Short mmCIF file of C-alpha atoms in Angstrom, two decimals:
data_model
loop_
_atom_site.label_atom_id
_atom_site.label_comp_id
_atom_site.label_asym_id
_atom_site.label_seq_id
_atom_site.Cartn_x
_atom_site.Cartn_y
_atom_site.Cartn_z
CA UNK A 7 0.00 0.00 0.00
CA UNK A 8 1.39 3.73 -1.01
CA UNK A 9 1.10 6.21 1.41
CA UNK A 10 2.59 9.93 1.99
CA UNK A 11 3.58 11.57 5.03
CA UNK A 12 3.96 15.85 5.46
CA UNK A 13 5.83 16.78 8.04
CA UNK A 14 4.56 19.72 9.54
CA UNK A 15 0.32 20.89 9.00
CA UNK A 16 1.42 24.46 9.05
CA UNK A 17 4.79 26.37 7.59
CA UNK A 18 5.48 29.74 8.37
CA UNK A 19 8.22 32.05 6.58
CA UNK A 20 8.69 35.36 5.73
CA UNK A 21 9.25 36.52 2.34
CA UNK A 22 12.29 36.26 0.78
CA UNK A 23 12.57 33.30 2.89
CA UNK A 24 13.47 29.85 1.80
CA UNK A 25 10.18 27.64 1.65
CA UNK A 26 11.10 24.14 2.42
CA UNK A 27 8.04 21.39 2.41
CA UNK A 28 8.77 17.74 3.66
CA UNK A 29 6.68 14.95 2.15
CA UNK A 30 7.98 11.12 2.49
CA UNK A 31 6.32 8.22 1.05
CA UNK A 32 5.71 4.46 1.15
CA UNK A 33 6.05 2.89 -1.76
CA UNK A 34 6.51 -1.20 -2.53
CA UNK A 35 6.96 -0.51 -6.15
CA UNK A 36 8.91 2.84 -7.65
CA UNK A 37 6.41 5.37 -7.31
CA UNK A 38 5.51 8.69 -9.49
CA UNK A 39 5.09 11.86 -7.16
CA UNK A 40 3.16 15.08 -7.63
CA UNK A 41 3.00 18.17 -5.56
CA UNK A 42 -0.04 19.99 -6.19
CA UNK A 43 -1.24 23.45 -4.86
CA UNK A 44 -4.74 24.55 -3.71
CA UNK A 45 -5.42 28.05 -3.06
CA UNK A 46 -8.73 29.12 -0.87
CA UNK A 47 -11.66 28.18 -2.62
CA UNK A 48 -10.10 26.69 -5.56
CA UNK A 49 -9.37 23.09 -7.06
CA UNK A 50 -5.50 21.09 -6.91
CA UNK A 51 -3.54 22.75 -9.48
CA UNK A 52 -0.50 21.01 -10.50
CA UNK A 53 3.24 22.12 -9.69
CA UNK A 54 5.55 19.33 -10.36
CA UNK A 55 5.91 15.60 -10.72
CA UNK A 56 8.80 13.48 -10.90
CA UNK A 57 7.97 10.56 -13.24
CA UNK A 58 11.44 8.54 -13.52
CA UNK A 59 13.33 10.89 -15.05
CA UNK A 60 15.81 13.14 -13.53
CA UNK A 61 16.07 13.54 -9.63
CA UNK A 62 15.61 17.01 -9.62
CA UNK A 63 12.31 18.06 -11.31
CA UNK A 64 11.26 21.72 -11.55
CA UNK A 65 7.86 22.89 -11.32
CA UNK A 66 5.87 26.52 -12.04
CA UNK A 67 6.11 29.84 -10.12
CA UNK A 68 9.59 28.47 -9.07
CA UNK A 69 9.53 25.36 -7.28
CA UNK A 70 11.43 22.33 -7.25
CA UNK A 71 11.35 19.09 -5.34
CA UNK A 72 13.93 16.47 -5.31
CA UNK A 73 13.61 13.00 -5.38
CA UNK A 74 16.11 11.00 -3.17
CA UNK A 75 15.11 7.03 -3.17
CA UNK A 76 17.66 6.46 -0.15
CA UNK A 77 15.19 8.83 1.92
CA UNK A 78 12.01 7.55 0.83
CA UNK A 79 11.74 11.79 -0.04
CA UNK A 80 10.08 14.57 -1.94
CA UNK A 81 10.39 17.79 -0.68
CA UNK A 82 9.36 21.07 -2.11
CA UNK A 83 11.60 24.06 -1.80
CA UNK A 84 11.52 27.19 -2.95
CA UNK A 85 15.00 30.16 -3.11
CA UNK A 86 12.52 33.13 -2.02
CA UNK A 87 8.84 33.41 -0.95
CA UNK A 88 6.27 35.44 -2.36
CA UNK A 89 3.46 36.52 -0.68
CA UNK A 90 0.96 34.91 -3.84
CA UNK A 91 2.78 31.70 -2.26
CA UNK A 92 -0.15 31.08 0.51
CA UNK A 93 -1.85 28.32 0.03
CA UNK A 94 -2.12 24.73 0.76
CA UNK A 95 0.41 22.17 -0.79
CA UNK A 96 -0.38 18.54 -1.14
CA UNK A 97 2.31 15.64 -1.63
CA UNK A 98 0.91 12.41 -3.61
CA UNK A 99 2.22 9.49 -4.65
CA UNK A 100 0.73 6.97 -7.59
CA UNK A 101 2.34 3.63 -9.05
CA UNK A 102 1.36 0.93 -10.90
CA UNK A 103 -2.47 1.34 -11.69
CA UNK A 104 -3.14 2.64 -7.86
CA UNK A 105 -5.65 5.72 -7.57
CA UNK A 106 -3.68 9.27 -6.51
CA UNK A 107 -3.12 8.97 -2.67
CA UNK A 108 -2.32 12.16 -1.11
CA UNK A 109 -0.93 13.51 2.27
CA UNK A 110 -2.61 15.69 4.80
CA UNK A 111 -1.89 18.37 3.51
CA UNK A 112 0.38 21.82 4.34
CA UNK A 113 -0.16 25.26 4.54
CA UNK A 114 2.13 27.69 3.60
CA UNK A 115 1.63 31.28 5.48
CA UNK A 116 4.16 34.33 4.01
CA UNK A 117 4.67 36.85 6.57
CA UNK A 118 5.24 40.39 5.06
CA UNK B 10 -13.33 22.67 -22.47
CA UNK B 11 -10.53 24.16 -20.95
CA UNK B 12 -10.43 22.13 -17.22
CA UNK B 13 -12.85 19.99 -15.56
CA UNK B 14 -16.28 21.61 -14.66
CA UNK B 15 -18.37 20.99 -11.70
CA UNK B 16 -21.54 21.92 -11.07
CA UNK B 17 -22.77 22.83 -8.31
CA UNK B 18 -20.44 24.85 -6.42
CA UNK B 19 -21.90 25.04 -2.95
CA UNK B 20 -24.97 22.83 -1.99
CA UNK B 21 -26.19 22.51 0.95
CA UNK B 22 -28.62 19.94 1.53
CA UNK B 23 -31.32 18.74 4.68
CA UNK B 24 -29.84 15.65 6.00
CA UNK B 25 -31.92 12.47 4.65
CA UNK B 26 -32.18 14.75 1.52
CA UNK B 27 -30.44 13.36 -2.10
CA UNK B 28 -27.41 14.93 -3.88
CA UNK B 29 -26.59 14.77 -7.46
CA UNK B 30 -22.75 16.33 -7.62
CA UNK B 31 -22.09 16.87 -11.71
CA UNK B 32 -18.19 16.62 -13.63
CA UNK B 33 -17.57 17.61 -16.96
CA UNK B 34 -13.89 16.53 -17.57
CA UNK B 35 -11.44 17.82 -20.33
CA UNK B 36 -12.99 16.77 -23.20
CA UNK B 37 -11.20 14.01 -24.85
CA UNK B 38 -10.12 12.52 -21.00
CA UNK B 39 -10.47 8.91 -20.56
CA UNK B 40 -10.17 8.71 -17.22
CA UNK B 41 -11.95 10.27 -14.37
CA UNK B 42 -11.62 10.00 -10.65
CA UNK B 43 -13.91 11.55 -7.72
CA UNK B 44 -12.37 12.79 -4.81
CA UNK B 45 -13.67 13.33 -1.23
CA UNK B 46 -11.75 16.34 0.76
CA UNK B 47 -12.73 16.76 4.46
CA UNK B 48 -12.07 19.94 6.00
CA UNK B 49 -8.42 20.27 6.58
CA UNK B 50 -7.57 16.69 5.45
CA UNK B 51 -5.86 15.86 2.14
CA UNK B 52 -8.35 14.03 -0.52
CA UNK B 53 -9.24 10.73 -0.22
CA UNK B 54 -10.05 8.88 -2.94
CA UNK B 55 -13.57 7.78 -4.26
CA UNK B 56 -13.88 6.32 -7.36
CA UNK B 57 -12.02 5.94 -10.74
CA UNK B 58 -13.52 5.51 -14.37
CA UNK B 59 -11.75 4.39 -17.94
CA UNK B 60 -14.15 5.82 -20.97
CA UNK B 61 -17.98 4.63 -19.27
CA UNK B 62 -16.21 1.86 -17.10
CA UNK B 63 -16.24 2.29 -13.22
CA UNK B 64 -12.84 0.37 -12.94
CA UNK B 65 -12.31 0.89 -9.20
CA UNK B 66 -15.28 1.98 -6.86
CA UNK B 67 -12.83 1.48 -3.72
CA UNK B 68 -12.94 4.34 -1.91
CA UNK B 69 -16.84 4.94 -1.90
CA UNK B 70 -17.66 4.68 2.04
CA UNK B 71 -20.98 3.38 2.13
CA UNK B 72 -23.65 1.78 -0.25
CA UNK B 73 -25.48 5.20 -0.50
CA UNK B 74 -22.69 6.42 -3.10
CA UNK B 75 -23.39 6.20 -6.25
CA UNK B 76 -21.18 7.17 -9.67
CA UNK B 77 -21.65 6.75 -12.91
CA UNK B 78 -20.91 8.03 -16.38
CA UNK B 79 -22.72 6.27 -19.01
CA UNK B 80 -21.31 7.92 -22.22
CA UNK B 81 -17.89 8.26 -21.33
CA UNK B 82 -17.94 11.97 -20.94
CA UNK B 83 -19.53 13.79 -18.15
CA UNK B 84 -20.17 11.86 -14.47
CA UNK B 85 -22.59 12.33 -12.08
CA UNK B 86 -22.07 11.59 -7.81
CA UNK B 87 -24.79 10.58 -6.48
CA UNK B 88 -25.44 10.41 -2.73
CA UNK B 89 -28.41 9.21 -1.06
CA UNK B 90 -29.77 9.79 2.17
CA UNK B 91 -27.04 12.53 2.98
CA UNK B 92 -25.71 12.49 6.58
CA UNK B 93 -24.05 15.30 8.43
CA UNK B 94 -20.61 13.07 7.78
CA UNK B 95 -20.73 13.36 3.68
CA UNK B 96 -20.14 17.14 4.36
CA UNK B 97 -17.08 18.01 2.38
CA UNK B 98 -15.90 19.15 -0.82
CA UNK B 99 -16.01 16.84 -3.48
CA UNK B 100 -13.47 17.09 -6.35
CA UNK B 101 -13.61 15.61 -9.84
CA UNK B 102 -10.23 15.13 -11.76
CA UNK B 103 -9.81 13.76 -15.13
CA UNK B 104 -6.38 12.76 -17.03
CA UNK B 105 -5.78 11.57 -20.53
CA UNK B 106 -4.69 8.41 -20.33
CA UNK B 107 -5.87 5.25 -19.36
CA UNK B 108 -4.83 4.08 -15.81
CA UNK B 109 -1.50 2.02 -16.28
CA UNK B 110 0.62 5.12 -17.12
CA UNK B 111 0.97 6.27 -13.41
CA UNK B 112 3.14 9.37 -14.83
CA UNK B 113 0.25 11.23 -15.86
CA UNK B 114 -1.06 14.33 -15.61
CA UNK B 115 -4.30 14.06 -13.25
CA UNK B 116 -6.06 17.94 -13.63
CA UNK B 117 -8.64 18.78 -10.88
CA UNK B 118 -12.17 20.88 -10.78
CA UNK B 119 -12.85 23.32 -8.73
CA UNK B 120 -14.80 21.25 -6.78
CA UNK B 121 -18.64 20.91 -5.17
CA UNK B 122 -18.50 22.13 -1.73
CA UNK B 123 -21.61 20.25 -0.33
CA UNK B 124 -22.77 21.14 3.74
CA UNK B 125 -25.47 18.61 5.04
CA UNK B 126 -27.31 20.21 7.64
#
């Protein structure tokens, strides 16, 4: 069975800050991540996903997450917050013909 | 169209009462997956269709969900007898592909918030 951890419900940085969100999952087979962003109101929009390719996959409005197998890891970081950056992030993991599982969830507050 | 479409976006409904939550993928998607999201929880999955075929019906917690989508197209979630539990928001997602290829692109709705009350 898959499964996704975040560490941490709630991240809190001020802007310019480095944004740095943990996700780890449980995989039995190699998995295919996603981070996905939902802002108030709104539906999961896509930011990255690491599919087998390189480690290091960059997504939109500057984020990246790295893939490191040895760490069972997939955390999203990004150089310098913005303000827009507020919003709730979502890890998930998917392989073989499994349904999307995701994590809890966290959110990101920017402090002017 | 241009992203999944739900309809409605905010229903509340009298407990006992009957929901009819409606998805209009990306046209041209063969599959499509409903979602359940609880108030500050992740979402949890529901149910997963290839073309008109309910492939996996998993994650549907009780007897009184109901999906279908008869043409291949649009879906409908049905839920019957509503309890103050089914409150949540309820999101549709639809992807290309068939299931096998993992890697894909899943693209979400907006979502139907529903309250039971």
């Amino acid at each position: 069975a898959q499964s996704v951890t975040q560490l941490g419900s709630h991240v809190s940085v001020s802007e310019g800050a480095l944004v740095l969100l943990r996700c780890n999952y449980s995989s039995s087979v190699p998995p295919y991540l996603f981070w996905y962003v939902q802002y108030p109101n709104q539906g999961l929009q896509l930011l990255l996903k690491y599919t087998s390719a390189a480690t290091l996959v960059k997504g939109i409005n500057g984020f990246e997450a790295e893939f490191k197998k040895s760490e069972t890891s997939f955390h999203l970081t990004k150089p310098s917050a913005h303000m827009s950056d507020a919003a709730e992030y979502f890890c998930a993991v998917r392989s073989g013909n499994t349904p999307l599982v995701f994590g809890k969830g966290t959110r990101l507050s920017v402090i002017a | 169209g241009a992203g999944v479409s739900q309809s409605p976006r905010y229903k509340v409904a009298k407990r006992g009462q009957d929901v009819a939550l409606r998805c209009d993928p990306i046209s041209g998607h063969v599959s499509l997956f409903w979602y359940q999201q609880a108030l500050g929880q992740g979402p949890e999955f529901l149910t997963y269709f290839q073309n008109e075929a309910q492939l996996d019906k998993s994650g549907l917690p009780s007897d009184r969900f109901f999906a279908e989508r008869p043409e291949g197209s649009v879906s409908t979630l049905k839920i019957q007898r509503t309890q103050q539990e089914d409150s949540a928001v309820y999101l549709c997602a639809s992807s290309f592909r068939g299931g096998t290829v993992s890697g894909n692109t899943i693209y979400f709705g907006e979502g139907s918030w529903l309250t039971v009350v």
